[in-house]
Amino acid sequence: MQNSLPRLNLSTTHKQMGKKVAQQIAKLVTDKPDAVIGLATGSTPDPMYKELIRMHKENGLDFSRVRFFNLDEYVGLPYDRPQSYHYEMREKFFKHINAKPENIHIPDGMAEDLQAACADYEKAIRDAGGIDLQILGIGETGHIGFNEPGTPFDAITHISRLSEKTRADNARFFGGDKNKVPTQAITMGLKTITAAKQIILMANGEHKGNIVREAMTTTPNQEVPASILQQVADKVTFFLDRAAAKHFKPYQQLFSVR
Ligand code: GLP
């Protein structure tokens, strides 16, 4: 199994990082109008979504045939609640572009049969021909999607139990009350994610510096879920802002021009 460093692409600011990733997506969509794109929630991709919306409105970037698959969704959080990822994605991105509703896929955390919902999601990705480009953020526990420490590397879409740290981190979206953060989520598994043809992980801010370094340099292990990306490093790029890249010196020498 290959273990090497994913490529680094460093930006001065969060906004610049988002614009660069939006350009990668726009290039893919232009080359392959029915591309399959895996999307992430959280605050990290905000500038990327803003730039994609701008490209759609000002340059006519066409999403009408693009198939979208989101990474994860909370279990038991109704979709009319602003903290649900269905709501977040609609308000932040989908309602501003020309994506077709039938091409938008987000795990069904309200399903009566959650196991069946996981299996259906995995099958839908397979039936779409697999993910061409997966966008990821990273949690401070090292999670990608909601694959928390301890998740087996061969996990496919499954129900995950959120760590106390992740619930505390996400309490900011729930009025600061950790107890309001659901305890479970449906997430694409690490195997699902690493099967994507290209992967971009984005991280910004000093608070992500330590986990980004660990993800890139520790021997891949289940306690740092994002470390699995080293095993598929040839198709992975970490887009970081200056603050998240604080452990990578000298800064300029690591700047990737890809
Ligand atoms: C959330 C999401 C992840 C996201 C991460 C980081 O809980 N499930 O997909 O990448 O945590 O969030 P943020 O971008 O807000 O730091």
PDB file of N, CA, C and O and ligand atoms in Angstrom, residues 14 39-46 71-74 85 135-140 143-148 162 166 169-170 172-173 185 187 202 204 207-208, ligand 1:
ATOM      1  N   HIS A  14      -8.240  32.251   3.888  1.00  0.00           N
ATOM      2  CA  HIS A  14      -9.350  31.298   3.760  1.00  0.00           C
ATOM      3  C   HIS A  14     -10.099  31.556   2.446  1.00  0.00           C
ATOM      4  O   HIS A  14     -10.416  30.627   1.694  1.00  0.00           O
ATOM      5  N   LEU A  39     -19.634  16.614  -1.710  1.00  0.00           N
ATOM      6  CA  LEU A  39     -19.565  17.916  -1.033  1.00  0.00           C
ATOM      7  C   LEU A  39     -19.539  17.782   0.484  1.00  0.00           C
ATOM      8  O   LEU A  39     -19.995  16.780   1.042  1.00  0.00           O
ATOM      9  N   ALA A  40     -19.037  18.839   1.118  1.00  0.00           N
ATOM     10  CA  ALA A  40     -18.911  18.866   2.575  1.00  0.00           C
ATOM     11  C   ALA A  40     -19.659  20.070   3.147  1.00  0.00           C
ATOM     12  O   ALA A  40     -19.844  21.070   2.468  1.00  0.00           O
ATOM     13  N   THR A  41     -20.051  19.945   4.410  1.00  0.00           N
ATOM     14  CA  THR A  41     -20.666  21.063   5.133  1.00  0.00           C
ATOM     15  C   THR A  41     -19.620  21.680   6.075  1.00  0.00           C
ATOM     16  O   THR A  41     -18.441  21.387   5.957  1.00  0.00           O
ATOM     17  N   GLY A  42     -20.083  22.495   7.006  1.00  0.00           N
ATOM     18  CA  GLY A  42     -19.169  23.147   7.935  1.00  0.00           C
ATOM     19  C   GLY A  42     -18.770  24.513   7.399  1.00  0.00           C
ATOM     20  O   GLY A  42     -19.148  24.893   6.284  1.00  0.00           O
ATOM     21  N   SER A  43     -18.008  25.239   8.181  1.00  0.00           N
ATOM     22  CA  SER A  43     -17.644  26.605   7.794  1.00  0.00           C
ATOM     23  C   SER A  43     -16.490  26.644   6.802  1.00  0.00           C
ATOM     24  O   SER A  43     -16.363  27.606   6.033  1.00  0.00           O
ATOM     25  N   THR A  44     -15.667  25.609   6.767  1.00  0.00           N
ATOM     26  CA  THR A  44     -14.488  25.614   5.886  1.00  0.00           C
ATOM     27  C   THR A  44     -14.839  25.881   4.418  1.00  0.00           C
ATOM     28  O   THR A  44     -14.184  26.713   3.783  1.00  0.00           O
ATOM     29  N   PRO A  45     -15.845  25.211   3.831  1.00  0.00           N
ATOM     30  CA  PRO A  45     -16.094  25.427   2.400  1.00  0.00           C
ATOM     31  C   PRO A  45     -16.894  26.685   2.070  1.00  0.00           C
ATOM     32  O   PRO A  45     -17.181  26.918   0.886  1.00  0.00           O
ATOM     33  N   ASP A  46     -17.262  27.507   3.051  1.00  0.00           N
ATOM     34  CA  ASP A  46     -18.114  28.677   2.763  1.00  0.00           C
ATOM     35  C   ASP A  46     -17.613  29.532   1.592  1.00  0.00           C
ATOM     36  O   ASP A  46     -18.374  29.808   0.655  1.00  0.00           O
ATOM     37  N   LEU A  71     -21.423  14.403   2.092  1.00  0.00           N
ATOM     38  CA  LEU A  71     -20.725  13.426   2.928  1.00  0.00           C
ATOM     39  C   LEU A  71     -21.593  12.832   4.035  1.00  0.00           C
ATOM     40  O   LEU A  71     -21.478  11.648   4.335  1.00  0.00           O
ATOM     41  N   ASP A  72     -22.406  13.689   4.660  1.00  0.00           N
ATOM     42  CA  ASP A  72     -22.996  13.229   5.921  1.00  0.00           C
ATOM     43  C   ASP A  72     -24.261  14.012   6.276  1.00  0.00           C
ATOM     44  O   ASP A  72     -24.575  15.025   5.653  1.00  0.00           O
ATOM     45  N   GLU A  73     -24.950  13.514   7.268  1.00  0.00           N
ATOM     46  CA  GLU A  73     -26.154  14.187   7.815  1.00  0.00           C
ATOM     47  C   GLU A  73     -26.377  13.666   9.233  1.00  0.00           C
ATOM     48  O   GLU A  73     -26.124  12.490   9.531  1.00  0.00           O
ATOM     49  N   TYR A  74     -26.839  14.552  10.089  1.00  0.00           N
ATOM     50  CA  TYR A  74     -27.183  14.130  11.457  1.00  0.00           C
ATOM     51  C   TYR A  74     -28.355  13.151  11.425  1.00  0.00           C
ATOM     52  O   TYR A  74     -29.214  13.218  10.538  1.00  0.00           O
ATOM     53  N   TYR A  85     -27.999  19.285   7.657  1.00  0.00           N
ATOM     54  CA  TYR A  85     -27.171  19.522   6.478  1.00  0.00           C
ATOM     55  C   TYR A  85     -28.018  19.645   5.216  1.00  0.00           C
ATOM     56  O   TYR A  85     -27.605  20.283   4.247  1.00  0.00           O
ATOM     57  N   ILE A 135     -14.837  16.699  -2.014  1.00  0.00           N
ATOM     58  CA  ILE A 135     -14.378  17.825  -1.200  1.00  0.00           C
ATOM     59  C   ILE A 135     -14.520  17.439   0.276  1.00  0.00           C
ATOM     60  O   ILE A 135     -15.564  16.935   0.692  1.00  0.00           O
ATOM     61  N   LEU A 136     -13.470  17.701   1.052  1.00  0.00           N
ATOM     62  CA  LEU A 136     -13.491  17.368   2.477  1.00  0.00           C
ATOM     63  C   LEU A 136     -13.078  18.562   3.324  1.00  0.00           C
ATOM     64  O   LEU A 136     -12.210  19.348   2.909  1.00  0.00           O
ATOM     65  N   GLY A 137     -13.667  18.661   4.518  1.00  0.00           N
ATOM     66  CA  GLY A 137     -13.087  19.466   5.581  1.00  0.00           C
ATOM     67  C   GLY A 137     -12.428  18.490   6.536  1.00  0.00           C
ATOM     68  O   GLY A 137     -12.346  17.284   6.258  1.00  0.00           O
ATOM     69  N   ILE A 138     -11.973  18.969   7.668  1.00  0.00           N
ATOM     70  CA  ILE A 138     -11.416  18.058   8.675  1.00  0.00           C
ATOM     71  C   ILE A 138     -11.819  18.564  10.054  1.00  0.00           C
ATOM     72  O   ILE A 138     -11.775  19.773  10.317  1.00  0.00           O
ATOM     73  N   GLY A 139     -12.279  17.647  10.901  1.00  0.00           N
ATOM     74  CA  GLY A 139     -12.620  18.022  12.276  1.00  0.00           C
ATOM     75  C   GLY A 139     -11.360  17.973  13.128  1.00  0.00           C
ATOM     76  O   GLY A 139     -10.359  17.352  12.760  1.00  0.00           O
ATOM     77  N   GLU A 140     -11.434  18.606  14.287  1.00  0.00           N
ATOM     78  CA  GLU A 140     -10.234  18.631  15.135  1.00  0.00           C
ATOM     79  C   GLU A 140      -9.906  17.262  15.722  1.00  0.00           C
ATOM     80  O   GLU A 140      -8.822  17.051  16.251  1.00  0.00           O
ATOM     81  N   HIS A 143     -11.547  13.775  12.082  1.00  0.00           N
ATOM     82  CA  HIS A 143     -12.612  13.152  11.296  1.00  0.00           C
ATOM     83  C   HIS A 143     -12.714  13.787   9.908  1.00  0.00           C
ATOM     84  O   HIS A 143     -12.453  14.959   9.702  1.00  0.00           O
ATOM     85  N   ILE A 144     -13.077  12.935   8.949  1.00  0.00           N
ATOM     86  CA  ILE A 144     -13.491  13.404   7.628  1.00  0.00           C
ATOM     87  C   ILE A 144     -14.883  12.827   7.428  1.00  0.00           C
ATOM     88  O   ILE A 144     -15.144  11.684   7.788  1.00  0.00           O
ATOM     89  N   GLY A 145     -15.808  13.659   6.836  1.00  0.00           N
ATOM     90  CA  GLY A 145     -17.213  13.320   6.980  1.00  0.00           C
ATOM     91  C   GLY A 145     -17.459  13.281   8.483  1.00  0.00           C
ATOM     92  O   GLY A 145     -16.988  14.143   9.225  1.00  0.00           O
ATOM     93  N   PHE A 146     -18.155  12.253   8.948  1.00  0.00           N
ATOM     94  CA  PHE A 146     -18.274  12.056  10.398  1.00  0.00           C
ATOM     95  C   PHE A 146     -17.617  10.740  10.794  1.00  0.00           C
ATOM     96  O   PHE A 146     -18.091  10.036  11.679  1.00  0.00           O
ATOM     97  N   ASN A 147     -16.529  10.392  10.138  1.00  0.00           N
ATOM     98  CA  ASN A 147     -15.757   9.204  10.519  1.00  0.00           C
ATOM     99  C   ASN A 147     -14.844   9.588  11.670  1.00  0.00           C
ATOM    100  O   ASN A 147     -13.796  10.211  11.475  1.00  0.00           O
ATOM    101  N   GLU A 148     -15.272   9.230  12.865  1.00  0.00           N
ATOM    102  CA  GLU A 148     -14.544   9.627  14.066  1.00  0.00           C
ATOM    103  C   GLU A 148     -13.379   8.671  14.339  1.00  0.00           C
ATOM    104  O   GLU A 148     -13.313   7.585  13.733  1.00  0.00           O
ATOM    105  N   LEU A 162     -21.050  10.306  17.271  1.00  0.00           N
ATOM    106  CA  LEU A 162     -20.181  11.484  17.304  1.00  0.00           C
ATOM    107  C   LEU A 162     -19.403  11.540  18.614  1.00  0.00           C
ATOM    108  O   LEU A 162     -19.952  11.254  19.683  1.00  0.00           O
ATOM    109  N   THR A 166     -16.361  16.418  19.034  1.00  0.00           N
ATOM    110  CA  THR A 166     -17.055  16.908  17.844  1.00  0.00           C
ATOM    111  C   THR A 166     -18.373  17.568  18.229  1.00  0.00           C
ATOM    112  O   THR A 166     -18.733  18.626  17.701  1.00  0.00           O
ATOM    113  N   ASP A 169     -17.494  20.902  19.557  1.00  0.00           N
ATOM    114  CA  ASP A 169     -17.082  21.811  18.468  1.00  0.00           C
ATOM    115  C   ASP A 169     -18.295  22.320  17.699  1.00  0.00           C
ATOM    116  O   ASP A 169     -18.343  23.476  17.281  1.00  0.00           O
ATOM    117  N   ASN A 170     -19.266  21.444  17.472  1.00  0.00           N
ATOM    118  CA  ASN A 170     -20.420  21.818  16.648  1.00  0.00           C
ATOM    119  C   ASN A 170     -21.539  22.485  17.460  1.00  0.00           C
ATOM    120  O   ASN A 170     -22.529  22.938  16.882  1.00  0.00           O
ATOM    121  N   ARG A 172     -21.564  25.267  18.545  1.00  0.00           N
ATOM    122  CA  ARG A 172     -21.705  26.668  18.113  1.00  0.00           C
ATOM    123  C   ARG A 172     -22.843  26.840  17.107  1.00  0.00           C
ATOM    124  O   ARG A 172     -23.386  27.923  16.969  1.00  0.00           O
ATOM    125  N   PHE A 173     -23.185  25.759  16.422  1.00  0.00           N
ATOM    126  CA  PHE A 173     -24.310  25.839  15.479  1.00  0.00           C
ATOM    127  C   PHE A 173     -25.659  25.560  16.174  1.00  0.00           C
ATOM    128  O   PHE A 173     -26.713  25.630  15.562  1.00  0.00           O
ATOM    129  N   ALA A 185     -24.790  10.293  13.372  1.00  0.00           N
ATOM    130  CA  ALA A 185     -24.908  10.818  12.006  1.00  0.00           C
ATOM    131  C   ALA A 185     -24.783   9.653  11.033  1.00  0.00           C
ATOM    132  O   ALA A 185     -24.268   8.587  11.394  1.00  0.00           O
ATOM    133  N   THR A 187     -22.784   8.822   7.695  1.00  0.00           N
ATOM    134  CA  THR A 187     -21.645   9.369   6.959  1.00  0.00           C
ATOM    135  C   THR A 187     -21.151   8.381   5.902  1.00  0.00           C
ATOM    136  O   THR A 187     -21.203   7.167   6.103  1.00  0.00           O
ATOM    137  N   MET A 202      -9.774  20.560   2.571  1.00  0.00           N
ATOM    138  CA  MET A 202      -9.527  21.967   2.879  1.00  0.00           C
ATOM    139  C   MET A 202      -9.446  22.158   4.391  1.00  0.00           C
ATOM    140  O   MET A 202     -10.221  21.534   5.134  1.00  0.00           O
ATOM    141  N   ASN A 204      -8.625  25.533   7.243  1.00  0.00           N
ATOM    142  CA  ASN A 204      -8.188  26.906   7.491  1.00  0.00           C
ATOM    143  C   ASN A 204      -8.169  27.169   8.992  1.00  0.00           C
ATOM    144  O   ASN A 204      -8.900  26.539   9.753  1.00  0.00           O
ATOM    145  N   HIS A 207      -6.405  26.692  14.568  1.00  0.00           N
ATOM    146  CA  HIS A 207      -6.911  25.561  15.364  1.00  0.00           C
ATOM    147  C   HIS A 207      -6.870  24.245  14.583  1.00  0.00           C
ATOM    148  O   HIS A 207      -6.984  23.179  15.173  1.00  0.00           O
ATOM    149  N   LYS A 208      -6.702  24.299  13.269  1.00  0.00           N
ATOM    150  CA  LYS A 208      -6.629  23.067  12.470  1.00  0.00           C
ATOM    151  C   LYS A 208      -5.178  22.640  12.220  1.00  0.00           C
ATOM    152  O   LYS A 208      -4.920  21.573  11.665  1.00  0.00           O
TER     153      LYS A 208
HETATM  154  C1  GLP B   1     -18.250  18.799  10.666  1.00  0.00           C
HETATM  155  C2  GLP B   1     -18.593  17.991   9.385  1.00  0.00           C
HETATM  156  C3  GLP B   1     -17.365  17.756   8.569  1.00  0.00           C
HETATM  157  C4  GLP B   1     -16.579  19.049   8.563  1.00  0.00           C
HETATM  158  C5  GLP B   1     -15.967  19.272   9.926  1.00  0.00           C
HETATM  159  C6  GLP B   1     -15.257  20.596  10.103  1.00  0.00           C
HETATM  160  O1  GLP B   1     -18.708  18.273  11.838  1.00  0.00           O
HETATM  161  N1  GLP B   1     -19.279  16.768   9.543  1.00  0.00           N
HETATM  162  O2  GLP B   1     -17.724  17.330   7.274  1.00  0.00           O
HETATM  163  O3  GLP B   1     -15.559  18.966   7.621  1.00  0.00           O
HETATM  164  O4  GLP B   1     -16.882  18.997  10.938  1.00  0.00           O
HETATM  165  O5  GLP B   1     -16.139  21.659  10.287  1.00  0.00           O
HETATM  166  P1  GLP B   1     -15.718  23.153  10.059  1.00  0.00           P
HETATM  167  O6  GLP B   1     -15.472  23.307   8.594  1.00  0.00           O
HETATM  168  O7  GLP B   1     -16.884  23.989  10.499  1.00  0.00           O
HETATM  169  O8  GLP B   1     -14.484  23.394  10.846  1.00  0.00           O
END
